[in-house]
Structures are given as C-alpha cells and as structure tokens.
C-alpha cells in the first residue's frame, strides 16, 4: 500500500511526536489552527512509515487570493500556499515526491504561482524549493517570528530543474518502452488501476523527480538534453499489447550516457543508485557485461518525471488515433509534433504544463 495518503485533519494523530517541532515553531496559534481545520474537515497529505505506525511527513496545501499577510503582498490572482510542510529525511528523496505533489495540485488549479513561508533554520527545505525554481520574494512576520517567502511562477528559464514540471515542446519527442516490472516503481503516480499499490515503497527511485533507466535500445543514443519522452508501459505477460500496453507519463531528458563513458564501476553505481529501480547486484552485473562495449553500447539515461497522464491511451489508440506504425518496434520511437500533441490530447494533459 502506498504510504502517502490524503486524510482529513480529524483522522490524523495530532499527538504523534512528529508534530512536536511544528508545535514549537508555531507556538502561537498552531494548536487552535489545527482544531479549526478539524472542524472544517480540511485535508492534508500524510506520509507514514512502512508499517503505518508513525508519521514521517505532512503537507497542507491551500488556495488563496489577495495575500496581504506577507511583504510584499500577492494581489494578482489565485496562488497555491504550501501552508504547513515537514518531513523526516530518510535518504529516500521524500522531499522530491512532496514537491511533485505540490506542482500537480498547482497545475490542476491553474494558479498564478506557488508560495511557501519557511524559517531560516530550515535550510534544507529552502534549498529544496530553490532547486525547483522557487526564489526569495519577501518575508512574513507574525508572533512566531520572521519567515522567508519563497515563490514560483509559471515561466521558462532553460534550466530543467528550475523549470520543472513545465515542458518546452520545441525539442524532439520520443516514445520509450519500459517493462511493467520497472514501470510503477519508477512512476508511482502513473500506476494502473489493475496494479496493486503495495509495490510502491518509500525508496529513492519511487520518490524522486529524477529517474535513471538502463537499456540496450540503440536509438537511445539519439536523445539529447531537453528532449521529451512519452513513457510506454509494455503489456503484462499473457496479455495482448493491443489493449494493455499504454502511454502513461511525460518525461524530459537530462542526460544520456553510454555505459563505457563511466571511468569505473564505482562512478557508475553512484550515478545510478538513487534514481534507478535496479538493485546493486543488477547494476554490477549490467556494468560487468556491458561497460566495455562501444559498438553495441548499453545506455544510461537520466530524466525528470513531469506528468502522469490522466487518461492512458493504449496501443490500439496509439496506432489508430495517433498514427504510430504498428509494423515497427516501439523501443525508442521518434514522434512527430502532431503525434505528440495527439498523445497529450488523448492523455488529457492540462495545458498549463506546456510552454511552447
């Protein structure tokens, strides 16, 4: 079972020691604020540990207009406020998974921007938000002290991390096939309704915005930084691809490397471990078997997980409606702009994700 839940405040154990630091940071009013949220039946994201016995993360999001309790105020439309946010770091990139949820909610609500207030002492959180395009935009003063206001608006800078999750469609587009056994662990928000969420664990490759995949598909060598990749989940064993293979996600390439370009196994393993579904044993085996090959190389690709398609067009739709050639192998298939746009339409992708 996925341990990241959306729950009403009244369903959350407020006595969990996880909340002690928040009670201390916001000693003026936090308890009353919580009780009010319980009465309103408001909801928040809650991350539990693997056996669901304690809380490891909490995030409350709120839509706001005419925000005048910060300086300077935000008066030009609707913003998403990251109202309360904390997680216990565990070396599993939990922060990135929360960041992706923030962007998902912002896109759905078509907001002007996102803002969060953070005390100076929480430098890890400040750095996390700034990594994904937030910048210092003011201060908020209250009885609890002075907090930094970090703000992100929809814009394109050319920096893949700071622009995340927005996609620049001026680059090349491809369809990339990934086997089911790897797919859902890499793309937890793209899980199929026929899959069990018990295969999603609190591990780095599941939580992360960044992903690493390794393949011998030779056309991967054509991919460049900034290229867009439509993830194509191949059919489960025993099922017909025509109906069960589906496009699930949109990603953006950060880097493509031949395995032979790593100076040694240690460098390669360190590069892959956090973001790859492969075990250490599998990574070592892949390296031993392929690192010396230059004529038929093995590729290591790193990319960002930007969009989970709301509707997943299957192979039938990709052939009949998108116009993909059923007679060729769809390992890493280049798409035309028209084909990509049709996949976005079939996938019901919010236009706010797209920057032309």
Tab-separated table of N, CA and C in Angstrom, residues 96-224:
chain	number	residue	atom	x	y	z
A	96	UNK	N	11.366	15.257	-2.758
A	96	UNK	CA	11.037	15.385	-4.174
A	96	UNK	C	9.619	14.912	-4.461
A	97	UNK	N	9.193	13.877	-3.760
A	97	UNK	CA	7.837	13.383	-4.003
A	97	UNK	C	6.798	14.411	-3.545
A	98	UNK	N	7.066	15.067	-2.416
A	98	UNK	CA	6.166	16.124	-1.964
A	98	UNK	C	6.171	17.298	-2.948
A	99	UNK	N	7.347	17.661	-3.439
A	99	UNK	CA	7.446	18.757	-4.404
A	99	UNK	C	6.596	18.454	-5.631
A	100	UNK	N	6.663	17.216	-6.107
A	100	UNK	CA	5.858	16.849	-7.282
A	100	UNK	C	4.368	16.975	-6.981
A	101	UNK	N	3.943	16.584	-5.782
A	101	UNK	CA	2.536	16.719	-5.412
A	101	UNK	C	2.113	18.187	-5.401
A	102	UNK	N	2.994	19.057	-4.916
A	102	UNK	CA	2.695	20.491	-4.905
A	102	UNK	C	2.426	20.978	-6.326
A	103	UNK	N	3.306	20.606	-7.243
A	103	UNK	CA	3.142	21.049	-8.625
A	103	UNK	C	1.885	20.451	-9.257
A	104	UNK	N	1.596	19.196	-8.953
A	104	UNK	CA	0.396	18.562	-9.505
A	104	UNK	C	-0.863	19.333	-9.106
A	105	UNK	N	-0.941	19.705	-7.830
A	105	UNK	CA	-2.112	20.442	-7.340
A	105	UNK	C	-2.163	21.836	-7.965
A	106	UNK	N	-1.012	22.469	-8.100
A	106	UNK	CA	-0.959	23.808	-8.691
A	106	UNK	C	-1.440	23.796	-10.137
A	107	UNK	N	-1.004	22.789	-10.896
A	107	UNK	CA	-1.387	22.699	-12.304
A	107	UNK	C	-2.887	22.473	-12.446
A	108	UNK	N	-3.422	21.565	-11.666
A	108	UNK	CA	-4.853	21.253	-11.742
A	108	UNK	C	-5.697	22.493	-11.470
A	109	UNK	N	-5.218	23.341	-10.560
A	109	UNK	CA	-5.990	24.527	-10.177
A	109	UNK	C	-5.610	25.778	-10.965
A	110	UNK	N	-4.658	25.622	-11.899
A	110	UNK	CA	-4.293	26.713	-12.816
A	110	UNK	C	-3.991	28.013	-12.063
A	111	UNK	N	-3.143	27.925	-11.053
A	111	UNK	CA	-2.849	29.080	-10.208
A	111	UNK	C	-1.807	29.997	-10.847
A	112	UNK	N	-1.738	31.217	-10.335
A	112	UNK	CA	-0.730	32.170	-10.798
A	112	UNK	C	0.671	31.748	-10.365
A	113	UNK	N	0.736	31.110	-9.208
A	113	UNK	CA	2.025	30.702	-8.680
A	113	UNK	C	1.857	29.929	-7.387
A	114	UNK	N	2.985	29.572	-6.799
A	114	UNK	CA	3.014	28.806	-5.550
A	114	UNK	C	3.913	29.552	-4.576
A	115	UNK	N	3.508	29.623	-3.305
A	115	UNK	CA	4.418	30.227	-2.340
A	115	UNK	C	4.428	29.429	-1.043
A	116	UNK	N	5.527	29.589	-0.317
A	116	UNK	CA	5.712	28.897	0.948
A	116	UNK	C	6.489	29.820	1.876
A	117	UNK	N	6.209	29.751	3.170
A	117	UNK	CA	6.972	30.528	4.152
A	117	UNK	C	7.783	29.565	5.011
A	118	UNK	N	9.073	29.882	5.188
A	118	UNK	CA	9.991	28.968	5.879
A	118	UNK	C	10.942	29.767	6.771
A	119	UNK	N	11.154	29.285	7.991
A	119	UNK	CA	12.141	29.896	8.878
A	119	UNK	C	13.557	29.627	8.361
A	120	UNK	N	14.465	30.559	8.649
A	120	UNK	CA	15.859	30.444	8.201
A	120	UNK	C	16.505	29.123	8.600
A	121	UNK	N	16.157	28.627	9.777
A	121	UNK	CA	16.842	27.443	10.296
A	121	UNK	C	16.563	26.186	9.476
A	122	UNK	N	15.498	26.214	8.677
A	122	UNK	CA	15.165	25.043	7.861
A	122	UNK	C	15.820	25.177	6.480
A	123	UNK	N	17.154	25.234	6.489
A	123	UNK	CA	17.877	25.488	5.248
A	123	UNK	C	17.711	24.361	4.232
A	124	UNK	N	17.508	23.125	4.712
A	124	UNK	CA	17.315	22.021	3.773
A	124	UNK	C	16.053	22.243	2.936
A	125	UNK	N	14.976	22.674	3.586
A	125	UNK	CA	13.736	22.937	2.857
A	125	UNK	C	13.908	24.106	1.892
A	126	UNK	N	14.583	25.146	2.342
A	126	UNK	CA	14.811	26.309	1.479
A	126	UNK	C	15.569	25.892	0.224
A	127	UNK	N	16.620	25.106	0.403
A	127	UNK	CA	17.417	24.656	-0.748
A	127	UNK	C	16.613	23.745	-1.670
A	128	UNK	N	15.752	22.916	-1.082
A	128	UNK	CA	14.918	22.022	-1.890
A	128	UNK	C	13.983	22.826	-2.785
A	129	UNK	N	13.309	23.809	-2.221
A	129	UNK	CA	12.390	24.619	-3.020
A	129	UNK	C	13.138	25.433	-4.074
A	130	UNK	N	14.276	25.992	-3.713
A	130	UNK	CA	15.031	26.798	-4.675
A	130	UNK	C	15.560	25.941	-5.826
A	131	UNK	N	15.860	24.695	-5.536
A	131	UNK	CA	16.337	23.795	-6.594
A	131	UNK	C	15.310	23.674	-7.711
A	132	UNK	N	14.023	23.735	-7.345
A	132	UNK	CA	12.964	23.564	-8.336
A	132	UNK	C	12.260	24.880	-8.678
A	133	UNK	N	13.041	25.962	-8.654
A	133	UNK	CA	12.578	27.203	-9.259
A	133	UNK	C	11.954	28.228	-8.340
A	134	UNK	N	11.893	27.966	-7.042
A	134	UNK	CA	11.392	28.976	-6.118
A	134	UNK	C	12.497	29.998	-5.844
A	135	UNK	N	12.102	31.239	-5.612
A	135	UNK	CA	13.076	32.277	-5.282
A	135	UNK	C	12.559	33.111	-4.113
A	136	UNK	N	13.469	33.765	-3.426
A	136	UNK	CA	13.088	34.617	-2.296
A	136	UNK	C	12.265	35.791	-2.810
A	137	UNK	N	11.098	35.997	-2.183
A	137	UNK	CA	10.183	37.022	-2.698
A	137	UNK	C	9.591	37.876	-1.592
A	138	UNK	N	10.165	37.828	-0.392
A	138	UNK	CA	9.640	38.659	0.679
A	138	UNK	C	9.754	37.993	2.029
A	139	UNK	N	9.008	38.530	2.988
A	139	UNK	CA	9.022	38.000	4.352
A	139	UNK	C	7.601	37.955	4.898
A	140	UNK	N	7.421	37.096	5.887
A	140	UNK	CA	6.173	37.064	6.642
A	140	UNK	C	6.523	37.187	8.120
A	141	UNK	N	5.939	38.186	8.777
A	141	UNK	CA	6.190	38.393	10.197
A	141	UNK	C	4.923	38.098	10.989
A	142	UNK	N	5.105	37.368	12.078
A	142	UNK	CA	3.981	37.016	12.944
A	142	UNK	C	4.490	36.891	14.371
A	143	UNK	N	3.611	36.521	15.271
A	143	UNK	CA	4.020	36.317	16.662
A	143	UNK	C	5.030	35.187	16.799
A	144	UNK	N	5.107	34.339	15.777
A	144	UNK	CA	6.059	33.225	15.808
A	144	UNK	C	7.434	33.601	15.261
A	145	UNK	N	7.567	34.821	14.720
A	145	UNK	CA	8.850	35.261	14.196
A	145	UNK	C	8.771	35.641	12.729
A	146	UNK	N	9.934	35.747	12.101
A	146	UNK	CA	10.030	36.161	10.702
A	146	UNK	C	10.382	34.962	9.821
A	147	UNK	N	9.607	34.782	8.757
A	147	UNK	CA	9.827	33.674	7.830
A	147	UNK	C	10.127	34.198	6.432
A	148	UNK	N	10.928	33.436	5.695
A	148	UNK	CA	11.179	33.738	4.290
A	148	UNK	C	9.965	33.358	3.453
A	149	UNK	N	9.654	34.181	2.470
A	149	UNK	CA	8.628	33.841	1.490
A	149	UNK	C	9.336	33.396	0.212
A	150	UNK	N	9.088	32.158	-0.196
A	150	UNK	CA	9.632	31.636	-1.447
A	150	UNK	C	8.490	31.496	-2.442
A	151	UNK	N	8.740	31.909	-3.676
A	151	UNK	CA	7.683	31.996	-4.686
A	151	UNK	C	8.138	31.360	-5.995
A	152	UNK	N	7.214	30.678	-6.657
A	152	UNK	CA	7.478	30.158	-8.004
A	152	UNK	C	6.285	30.478	-8.885
A	153	UNK	N	6.566	31.072	-10.048
A	153	UNK	CA	5.533	31.327	-11.043
A	153	UNK	C	5.847	30.541	-12.311
A	154	UNK	N	4.838	30.403	-13.146
A	154	UNK	CA	4.998	29.669	-14.403
A	154	UNK	C	5.872	30.476	-15.353
A	155	UNK	N	7.045	29.932	-15.638
A	155	UNK	CA	7.961	30.599	-16.552
A	155	UNK	C	8.955	29.580	-17.092
A	156	UNK	N	9.683	29.980	-18.123
A	156	UNK	CA	10.674	29.085	-18.714
A	156	UNK	C	12.026	29.770	-18.708
A	157	UNK	N	13.003	29.131	-18.041
A	157	UNK	CA	14.339	29.710	-17.917
A	157	UNK	C	15.383	28.967	-18.731
A	158	UNK	N	15.068	27.742	-19.143
A	158	UNK	CA	16.050	26.918	-19.828
A	158	UNK	C	16.783	25.971	-18.900
A	159	UNK	N	16.571	26.116	-17.590
A	159	UNK	CA	17.145	25.206	-16.603
A	159	UNK	C	16.107	24.129	-16.290
A	160	UNK	N	16.417	22.864	-16.587
A	160	UNK	CA	15.420	21.801	-16.489
A	160	UNK	C	14.850	21.654	-15.081
A	161	UNK	N	15.692	21.795	-14.070
A	161	UNK	CA	15.202	21.651	-12.697
A	161	UNK	C	14.349	22.839	-12.284
A	162	UNK	N	14.822	24.037	-12.573
A	162	UNK	CA	14.072	25.226	-12.162
A	162	UNK	C	12.776	25.381	-12.955
A	163	UNK	N	12.749	24.853	-14.177
A	163	UNK	CA	11.531	24.927	-14.991
A	163	UNK	C	10.534	23.822	-14.655
A	164	UNK	N	10.971	22.810	-13.952
A	164	UNK	CA	10.114	21.673	-13.620
A	164	UNK	C	8.842	22.154	-12.916
A	165	UNK	N	7.662	21.626	-13.265
A	165	UNK	CA	7.390	20.485	-14.145
A	165	UNK	C	7.026	20.873	-15.579
A	166	UNK	N	7.215	22.147	-15.912
A	166	UNK	CA	6.776	22.617	-17.223
A	166	UNK	C	7.639	22.038	-18.340
A	167	UNK	N	7.036	21.895	-19.505
A	167	UNK	CA	7.686	21.233	-20.631
A	167	UNK	C	7.776	22.179	-21.821
A	168	UNK	N	8.972	22.303	-22.360
A	168	UNK	CA	9.193	23.095	-23.568
A	168	UNK	C	9.046	22.178	-24.780
A	169	UNK	N	8.005	22.384	-25.559
A	169	UNK	CA	7.701	21.457	-26.659
A	169	UNK	C	8.485	21.748	-27.932
A	170	UNK	N	9.459	22.640	-27.859
A	170	UNK	CA	10.256	22.943	-29.051
A	170	UNK	C	11.359	21.915	-29.300
A	171	UNK	N	11.501	20.945	-28.402
A	171	UNK	CA	12.533	19.917	-28.556
A	171	UNK	C	11.956	18.655	-29.202
A	172	UNK	N	12.835	17.703	-29.525
A	172	UNK	CA	12.397	16.446	-30.129
A	172	UNK	C	11.579	15.625	-29.135
A	173	UNK	N	10.714	14.775	-29.680
A	173	UNK	CA	9.849	13.930	-28.857
A	173	UNK	C	10.031	12.464	-29.238
A	174	UNK	N	9.965	11.591	-28.220
A	174	UNK	CA	10.141	10.154	-28.437
A	174	UNK	C	9.145	9.368	-27.589
A	175	UNK	N	8.892	8.150	-28.015
A	175	UNK	CA	8.154	7.173	-27.213
A	175	UNK	C	9.168	6.149	-26.716
A	176	UNK	N	9.206	5.906	-25.408
A	176	UNK	CA	10.164	4.966	-24.826
A	176	UNK	C	9.428	3.841	-24.118
A	177	UNK	N	9.697	2.616	-24.525
A	177	UNK	CA	9.048	1.446	-23.931
A	177	UNK	C	9.776	1.012	-22.665
A	178	UNK	N	9.003	0.754	-21.598
A	178	UNK	CA	9.557	0.273	-20.331
A	178	UNK	C	8.720	-0.911	-19.850
A	179	UNK	N	9.398	-1.952	-19.391
A	179	UNK	CA	8.704	-3.153	-18.935
A	179	UNK	C	7.896	-2.879	-17.660
A	180	UNK	N	6.774	-3.586	-17.489
A	180	UNK	CA	5.912	-3.379	-16.315
A	180	UNK	C	6.632	-3.521	-14.978
A	181	UNK	N	7.575	-4.462	-14.873
A	181	UNK	CA	8.219	-4.708	-13.576
A	181	UNK	C	9.043	-3.513	-13.103
A	182	UNK	N	9.433	-2.650	-14.029
A	182	UNK	CA	10.168	-1.447	-13.656
A	182	UNK	C	9.269	-0.215	-13.607
A	183	UNK	N	8.200	-0.242	-14.373
A	183	UNK	CA	7.420	0.965	-14.625
A	183	UNK	C	6.846	1.615	-13.370
A	184	UNK	N	6.086	0.880	-12.586
A	184	UNK	CA	5.356	1.504	-11.490
A	184	UNK	C	6.274	1.955	-10.362
A	185	UNK	N	7.398	1.277	-10.171
A	185	UNK	CA	8.336	1.727	-9.155
A	185	UNK	C	9.003	3.041	-9.562
A	186	UNK	N	9.193	3.236	-10.862
A	186	UNK	CA	9.759	4.492	-11.341
A	186	UNK	C	8.724	5.604	-11.369
A	187	UNK	N	7.478	5.246	-11.705
A	187	UNK	CA	6.441	6.250	-11.936
A	187	UNK	C	5.219	5.975	-11.054
A	188	UNK	N	5.317	6.240	-9.749
A	188	UNK	CA	4.240	5.860	-8.821
A	188	UNK	C	2.920	6.565	-9.078
A	189	UNK	N	2.959	7.761	-9.654
A	189	UNK	CA	1.709	8.471	-9.937
A	189	UNK	C	1.064	8.005	-11.233
A	190	UNK	N	1.732	7.091	-11.929
A	190	UNK	CA	1.200	6.555	-13.182
A	190	UNK	C	0.781	5.096	-13.037
A	191	UNK	N	0.524	4.672	-11.799
A	191	UNK	CA	0.118	3.294	-11.550
A	191	UNK	C	-1.213	3.008	-12.244
A	192	UNK	N	-1.342	1.828	-12.819
A	192	UNK	CA	-2.584	1.443	-13.482
A	192	UNK	C	-3.587	0.941	-12.450
A	193	UNK	N	-4.857	1.043	-12.775
A	193	UNK	CA	-5.887	0.609	-11.828
A	193	UNK	C	-5.838	-0.897	-11.609
A	194	UNK	N	-5.185	-1.615	-12.506
A	194	UNK	CA	-5.081	-3.067	-12.360
A	194	UNK	C	-3.883	-3.481	-11.515
A	195	UNK	N	-3.076	-2.510	-11.075
A	195	UNK	CA	-1.887	-2.820	-10.296
A	195	UNK	C	-2.137	-2.571	-8.816
A	196	UNK	N	-1.433	-3.300	-7.985
A	196	UNK	CA	-1.527	-3.101	-6.543
A	196	UNK	C	-0.554	-2.021	-6.107
A	197	UNK	N	-1.024	-1.088	-5.261
A	197	UNK	CA	-0.138	-0.031	-4.772
A	197	UNK	C	0.872	-0.562	-3.763
A	198	UNK	N	0.776	-1.837	-3.398
A	198	UNK	CA	1.733	-2.409	-2.447
A	198	UNK	C	3.134	-2.497	-3.039
A	199	UNK	N	3.250	-2.355	-4.357
A	199	UNK	CA	4.579	-2.419	-4.963
A	199	UNK	C	5.279	-1.069	-4.917
A	200	UNK	N	4.591	-0.031	-4.417
A	200	UNK	CA	5.210	1.285	-4.269
A	200	UNK	C	5.768	1.394	-2.859
A	201	UNK	N	7.065	1.594	-2.748
A	201	UNK	CA	7.705	1.663	-1.438
A	201	UNK	C	8.363	3.022	-1.241
A	202	UNK	N	8.684	3.324	0.023
A	202	UNK	CA	9.351	4.579	0.354
A	202	UNK	C	10.845	4.431	0.089
A	203	UNK	N	11.189	4.435	-1.193
A	203	UNK	CA	12.582	4.297	-1.609
A	203	UNK	C	12.899	5.403	-2.606
A	204	UNK	N	14.187	5.620	-2.839
A	204	UNK	CA	14.610	6.772	-3.629
A	204	UNK	C	14.015	6.796	-5.026
A	205	UNK	N	14.085	5.667	-5.742
A	205	UNK	CA	13.652	5.695	-7.137
A	205	UNK	C	12.149	5.898	-7.271
A	206	UNK	N	11.378	5.569	-6.227
A	206	UNK	CA	9.942	5.821	-6.255
A	206	UNK	C	9.643	7.287	-5.956
A	207	UNK	N	10.305	7.842	-4.960
A	207	UNK	CA	10.021	9.207	-4.530
A	207	UNK	C	10.550	10.276	-5.470
A	208	UNK	N	11.608	9.984	-6.182
A	208	UNK	CA	12.369	11.032	-6.851
A	208	UNK	C	11.677	11.612	-8.078
A	209	UNK	N	11.948	12.884	-8.316
A	209	UNK	CA	11.565	13.545	-9.557
A	209	UNK	C	12.473	13.068	-10.682
A	210	UNK	N	13.725	12.825	-10.348
A	210	UNK	CA	14.707	12.359	-11.330
A	210	UNK	C	14.693	10.832	-11.388
A	211	UNK	N	14.874	10.293	-12.580
A	211	UNK	CA	14.869	8.846	-12.783
A	211	UNK	C	16.069	8.443	-13.630
A	212	UNK	N	16.541	7.216	-13.396
A	212	UNK	CA	17.600	6.645	-14.230
A	212	UNK	C	17.122	5.299	-14.754
A	213	UNK	N	17.282	5.099	-16.049
A	213	UNK	CA	16.915	3.829	-16.662
A	213	UNK	C	18.072	3.366	-17.537
A	214	UNK	N	18.251	2.062	-17.624
A	214	UNK	CA	19.363	1.485	-18.377
A	214	UNK	C	18.801	0.552	-19.437
A	215	UNK	N	19.288	0.701	-20.654
A	215	UNK	CA	18.733	-0.091	-21.752
A	215	UNK	C	19.756	-0.240	-22.872
A	216	UNK	N	19.579	-1.294	-23.651
A	216	UNK	CA	20.429	-1.524	-24.823
A	216	UNK	C	19.757	-1.061	-26.116
A	217	UNK	N	18.625	-0.386	-26.007
A	217	UNK	CA	17.965	0.134	-27.206
A	217	UNK	C	18.897	1.141	-27.871
A	218	UNK	N	19.314	0.868	-29.080
A	218	UNK	CA	20.370	1.661	-29.707
A	218	UNK	C	19.926	3.067	-30.105
A	219	UNK	N	18.650	3.252	-30.374
A	219	UNK	CA	18.182	4.592	-30.748
A	219	UNK	C	18.181	5.568	-29.571
A	220	UNK	N	18.428	5.067	-28.357
A	220	UNK	CA	18.559	5.972	-27.215
A	220	UNK	C	19.732	6.930	-27.407
A	221	UNK	N	20.686	6.523	-28.212
A	221	UNK	CA	21.837	7.383	-28.478
A	221	UNK	C	21.473	8.665	-29.199
A	222	UNK	N	20.266	8.729	-29.757
A	222	UNK	CA	19.826	9.938	-30.463
A	222	UNK	C	19.263	10.995	-29.515
A	223	UNK	N	18.929	10.598	-28.292
A	223	UNK	CA	18.285	11.528	-27.363
A	223	UNK	C	19.278	12.568	-26.852
A	224	UNK	N	18.774	13.783	-26.673
A	224	UNK	CA	19.582	14.896	-26.187
A	224	UNK	C	18.894	15.554	-24.988
